[in-house]
Amino acid sequence: MLLFFFLATLLGATTAQAGILYPTIIKKGEHLRPQSNARRSASHGGEPCKSWQFAIETHNLIDWKTVPNECELFVGRYLLGDQYAEDSKVVTREAFKFALSFNKSYDGFDIWIFAIDETALSNLPYYASRGFGTEPFDSKAFDKWVKSEDAPALSWTLKLYRQLQLLGYKIVFLTGRREYKREATHDNLLVAGYRNWDKLIHKPSDYNGSALDYKSDKRQQLVDAGYRIVGNVGDQWSDLLGTNHGTRNFKLPNPLYYVI
C-alpha cells in the first residue's frame, strides 16, 4: 500500500483518483524506471511527448513499436492522472448520446461492438511494471498477465456498456486476443463487471493476418448474419478502420502500443 501511495504521488495523481479508476494498478514489486531525459521532459511540461501523443491519436504517426524512452513518465502521469479518465469520459458520453438518438429497430439485431484490451479491460497494471510501453512487447509475459484475470474494467466503458444494454442494444466483444485465451478473458470480463453480452469473438490461434483484416472479416460475418452494427468502440485504429465498421466509430485513447 505504501508503494502505491508513493507511485501515485510520483506520477502526479492523487491516490483517491487512481484508486477509483484502477483499484489494483500497482502491485507489490512493480515500479517505474524513469530515466533522466524523462524527468527533464516532465519538468518542462512534456511538450515533445504531448506532440507525440497527439500524432498517434490522430493516426499521423503509425506502425510505431514502443513508447519513446523519454516519454515514460509522461505516459504514466497521463494514464494515472485525471486526463486519461476525462478523455475516456468525453468519448463514451458522445457514444451514449449517439445511441440515444439512433432509430433502433427493436428486433434484437442492433449491436454495438467493443474491443477488449484498453477498451473494456485495462492492462495498466501490467504496463506499469514494464515502463509504460517503453519495453518491447513480451507475449509470454502478457499471456501470464491475461491468465491472472486481474485486469480491471475501464470505468467509463463499463458505464457505457450498461447504458447501451438498458437501451436495448446487444453487445459483441471483438478482440485480438487469440482463442486459447477465451476462458481467462471470459472470466476476467465477469469479474470486472461485464454481464450478458451477446458474443465474444476471439482471433483464431493460427491467424497470421493483420488486425484490421481480421476485424473487418469478423464484422462482415456479423452483417451477413443479419446484425446491424450501430456503434463500434475501440482503442486502436485497426479496431475502427476497414469494412463494416458501423454507423459511428468511437476511439478511446491509448498511448501504450500500436496494433496494425
Coordinates of C-alpha atoms in Angstrom, one line a residue:
M1 CA 0.0 0.0 0.0
L2 CA 2.8 2.4 0.8
L3 CA 4.4 1.7 -2.6
F4 CA 1.1 2.6 -4.2
F5 CA 0.9 5.9 -2.4
F6 CA 4.5 6.7 -3.4
L7 CA 4.0 5.9 -7.1
A8 CA 0.7 7.7 -7.3
T9 CA 2.3 10.8 -5.9
L10 CA 5.3 10.4 -8.2
L11 CA 3.0 10.3 -11.2
G12 CA 1.1 13.4 -10.2
A13 CA -2.2 11.6 -9.5
T14 CA -4.0 11.6 -6.1
T15 CA -4.4 8.2 -4.6
A16 CA -8.1 8.6 -4.5
Q17 CA -8.3 9.3 -8.2
A18 CA -6.1 6.4 -9.1
G19 CA -7.8 4.0 -6.7
I20 CA -11.3 4.7 -8.1
L21 CA -10.2 4.1 -11.7
Y22 CA -7.9 1.2 -11.1
P23 CA -8.0 -0.4 -7.6
T24 CA -5.1 -2.7 -8.3
I25 CA -2.9 -0.7 -10.7
I26 CA 0.4 -1.1 -8.8
K27 CA 1.2 -4.4 -7.2
K28 CA 3.9 -5.2 -4.8
G29 CA 7.3 -5.3 -6.6
E30 CA 6.1 -3.2 -9.6
H31 CA 8.0 0.0 -10.1
L32 CA 8.7 2.8 -12.5
R33 CA 12.1 3.3 -14.0
P34 CA 12.0 7.0 -15.2
Q35 CA 15.2 8.0 -17.0
S36 CA 16.9 11.3 -16.7
N37 CA 15.6 12.6 -20.0
A38 CA 12.1 11.5 -19.0
R39 CA 12.4 13.7 -15.9
R40 CA 13.6 16.6 -17.9
S41 CA 10.7 16.2 -20.3
A42 CA 8.2 16.0 -17.5
S43 CA 9.8 19.0 -15.7
H44 CA 9.2 21.1 -18.9
G45 CA 5.6 20.0 -19.3
G46 CA 6.4 17.2 -21.6
E47 CA 5.8 19.2 -24.8
P48 CA 7.6 16.8 -27.2
C49 CA 5.6 13.9 -25.7
K50 CA 2.4 15.8 -25.9
S51 CA 3.0 16.3 -29.6
W52 CA 3.9 12.6 -30.0
Q53 CA 0.7 11.6 -28.2
F54 CA -1.3 13.9 -30.5
A55 CA 0.3 12.4 -33.6
I56 CA -0.6 8.8 -32.5
E57 CA -4.1 9.6 -31.5
T58 CA -4.8 11.3 -34.8
H59 CA -3.2 8.4 -36.7
N60 CA -0.5 10.6 -38.2
L61 CA 2.2 8.5 -36.6
I62 CA 1.6 4.9 -37.5
D63 CA 3.3 1.5 -37.0
W64 CA 5.4 2.6 -34.1
K65 CA 6.9 -0.1 -31.9
T66 CA 7.4 1.3 -28.4
V67 CA 6.8 4.5 -26.4
P68 CA 9.8 6.7 -26.6
N69 CA 12.0 6.3 -23.5
E70 CA 11.8 10.0 -22.7
C71 CA 8.0 9.7 -22.6
E72 CA 7.8 7.0 -20.0
L73 CA 7.0 9.3 -17.1
F74 CA 4.7 11.5 -19.3
V75 CA 2.6 8.4 -20.3
G76 CA 2.5 7.2 -16.7
R77 CA 1.3 10.5 -15.4
Y78 CA -1.3 10.7 -18.2
L79 CA -2.7 7.3 -17.5
L80 CA -2.8 7.5 -13.7
G81 CA -3.9 11.2 -13.6
D82 CA -7.1 12.9 -14.4
Q83 CA -6.7 13.5 -18.1
Y84 CA -7.0 9.9 -19.3
A85 CA -10.3 9.5 -17.4
E86 CA -11.6 12.8 -18.8
D87 CA -10.7 11.9 -22.3
S88 CA -12.4 8.5 -22.0
K89 CA -15.4 10.2 -20.5
V90 CA -15.8 12.5 -23.4
V91 CA -15.7 9.6 -25.9
T92 CA -18.2 7.4 -24.0
R93 CA -20.6 10.3 -23.4
E94 CA -20.7 11.1 -27.1
A95 CA -21.2 7.4 -27.8
F96 CA -24.2 7.4 -25.4
K97 CA -25.7 10.5 -27.0
F98 CA -25.5 8.9 -30.4
A99 CA -27.0 5.6 -29.1
L100 CA -29.9 7.6 -27.7
S101 CA -30.5 9.4 -31.0
F102 CA -30.3 6.3 -33.2
N103 CA -33.6 5.0 -34.6
K104 CA -33.4 1.4 -33.2
S105 CA -35.3 -1.5 -34.8
Y106 CA -36.1 -3.3 -31.5
D107 CA -35.7 -6.7 -33.3
G108 CA -32.6 -7.8 -31.5
F109 CA -30.2 -7.2 -34.3
D110 CA -28.9 -3.7 -33.4
I111 CA -25.5 -4.2 -31.9
W112 CA -22.5 -2.4 -30.5
I113 CA -19.0 -3.8 -30.9
F114 CA -16.4 -3.3 -28.2
A115 CA -12.7 -4.2 -28.3
I116 CA -11.3 -5.6 -25.0
D117 CA -7.7 -4.6 -24.3
E118 CA -7.6 -0.9 -23.3
T119 CA -11.3 -0.6 -24.2
A120 CA -13.3 -2.8 -21.9
L121 CA -10.4 -4.0 -19.7
S122 CA -7.3 -2.1 -18.7
N123 CA -3.9 -3.7 -18.8
L124 CA -2.4 -0.8 -17.0
P125 CA -1.3 -2.9 -14.0
Y126 CA 0.8 -4.9 -16.4
Y127 CA 2.2 -2.0 -18.4
A128 CA 3.0 0.0 -15.2
S129 CA 5.6 -2.7 -14.4
R130 CA 7.1 -2.6 -17.9
G131 CA 7.9 1.1 -18.4
F132 CA 4.5 2.2 -19.6
G133 CA 5.1 0.8 -23.1
T134 CA 8.8 1.7 -23.4
E135 CA 9.7 -2.0 -23.4
P136 CA 9.2 -4.3 -26.4
F137 CA 6.1 -6.4 -26.2
D138 CA 6.7 -9.8 -24.5
S139 CA 3.9 -12.2 -25.5
K140 CA 4.8 -14.8 -22.8
A141 CA 4.7 -12.2 -20.0
F142 CA 1.4 -10.8 -21.3
D143 CA -0.1 -14.2 -21.6
K144 CA 0.7 -14.8 -17.9
W145 CA -1.0 -11.5 -17.1
V146 CA -4.1 -12.4 -19.1
K147 CA -4.3 -15.7 -17.2
S148 CA -4.3 -13.9 -13.9
E149 CA -7.7 -12.4 -14.8
D150 CA -6.8 -9.3 -12.8
A151 CA -7.4 -6.6 -15.5
P152 CA -9.9 -4.1 -14.1
A153 CA -12.7 -2.5 -16.1
L154 CA -12.2 0.9 -17.7
S155 CA -14.9 2.6 -15.6
W156 CA -16.3 4.9 -18.3
T157 CA -16.5 2.0 -20.8
L158 CA -18.4 -0.2 -18.3
K159 CA -20.8 2.6 -17.7
L160 CA -21.5 3.0 -21.4
Y161 CA -21.8 -0.8 -21.8
R162 CA -24.5 -0.9 -19.1
Q163 CA -26.3 2.1 -20.6
L164 CA -26.4 0.5 -24.1
Q165 CA -27.9 -2.6 -22.6
L166 CA -30.6 -0.6 -20.9
L167 CA -31.4 1.0 -24.3
G168 CA -31.9 -2.5 -25.8
Y169 CA -28.7 -2.9 -27.8
K170 CA -26.8 -6.2 -27.9
I171 CA -23.1 -6.2 -27.2
V172 CA -20.4 -8.0 -29.2
F173 CA -16.9 -8.2 -27.9
L174 CA -14.4 -8.5 -30.8
T175 CA -10.9 -9.0 -29.5
G176 CA -7.5 -9.5 -30.9
R177 CA -6.8 -12.0 -28.1
R178 CA -6.4 -15.5 -29.5
E179 CA -8.8 -18.3 -29.0
Y180 CA -6.6 -20.0 -26.3
K181 CA -7.2 -17.0 -24.1
R182 CA -11.0 -17.4 -24.2
E183 CA -11.6 -18.8 -20.8
A184 CA -9.4 -16.3 -19.0
T185 CA -10.9 -13.4 -20.9
H186 CA -14.5 -14.6 -20.3
D187 CA -13.9 -14.9 -16.6
N188 CA -12.0 -11.6 -16.3
L189 CA -14.9 -9.8 -18.0
L190 CA -17.3 -11.2 -15.4
V191 CA -15.0 -10.3 -12.5
A192 CA -14.7 -6.7 -13.9
G193 CA -18.4 -6.3 -14.0
Y194 CA -19.5 -7.1 -17.6
R195 CA -22.6 -9.2 -18.0
N196 CA -25.0 -10.6 -20.6
W197 CA -23.0 -9.9 -23.8
D198 CA -24.3 -11.5 -27.0
K199 CA -21.0 -12.7 -28.5
L200 CA -17.3 -12.9 -27.5
I201 CA -15.2 -13.3 -30.7
H202 CA -11.6 -14.3 -30.4
K203 CA -8.9 -14.4 -33.1
P204 CA -8.1 -18.0 -34.2
S205 CA -4.9 -19.2 -32.6
D206 CA -3.3 -19.8 -36.0
Y207 CA -4.3 -16.5 -37.6
N208 CA -1.4 -14.7 -39.3
G209 CA -3.1 -11.7 -41.0
S210 CA -3.4 -8.1 -39.8
A211 CA -5.7 -7.0 -37.0
L212 CA -7.5 -4.7 -39.4
D213 CA -8.3 -7.5 -41.9
Y214 CA -9.3 -9.9 -39.1
K215 CA -11.7 -7.4 -37.5
S216 CA -13.1 -6.4 -40.9
D217 CA -13.8 -10.1 -41.7
K218 CA -15.5 -10.7 -38.4
R219 CA -17.7 -7.7 -38.8
Q220 CA -18.6 -8.9 -42.3
Q221 CA -19.7 -12.2 -40.8
L222 CA -21.9 -10.4 -38.3
V223 CA -23.5 -8.3 -41.1
D224 CA -24.0 -11.5 -43.1
A225 CA -25.8 -13.0 -40.1
G226 CA -28.3 -10.1 -40.2
Y227 CA -26.8 -7.8 -37.5
R228 CA -26.7 -4.1 -37.8
I229 CA -23.5 -2.5 -36.4
V230 CA -24.8 0.7 -34.8
G231 CA -21.6 1.6 -32.9
N232 CA -18.0 0.4 -32.7
V233 CA -15.8 1.3 -29.7
G234 CA -12.0 0.6 -29.7
D235 CA -8.7 2.0 -28.7
Q236 CA -6.8 1.1 -31.9
W237 CA -7.3 2.4 -35.4
S238 CA -7.3 -1.2 -36.6
D239 CA -10.5 -1.6 -34.5
L240 CA -12.3 1.1 -36.4
L241 CA -11.0 1.2 -39.9
G242 CA -11.6 -1.3 -42.7
T243 CA -15.1 -2.5 -43.8
N244 CA -18.4 -2.8 -42.0
H245 CA -17.1 -0.7 -39.1
G246 CA -20.5 0.6 -38.0
T247 CA -22.7 3.7 -38.3
R248 CA -20.4 5.5 -35.9
N249 CA -16.9 4.8 -34.5
F250 CA -15.6 5.9 -31.2
K251 CA -11.9 5.8 -30.4
L252 CA -10.6 5.7 -26.8
P253 CA -7.1 7.0 -26.1
N254 CA -4.2 4.5 -25.9
P255 CA -0.6 5.8 -25.8
L256 CA 0.8 2.4 -24.8
Y257 CA 1.0 0.5 -28.0
Y258 CA 0.0 0.4 -31.7
V259 CA -1.6 -2.6 -33.4
I260 CA -1.6 -3.0 -37.1

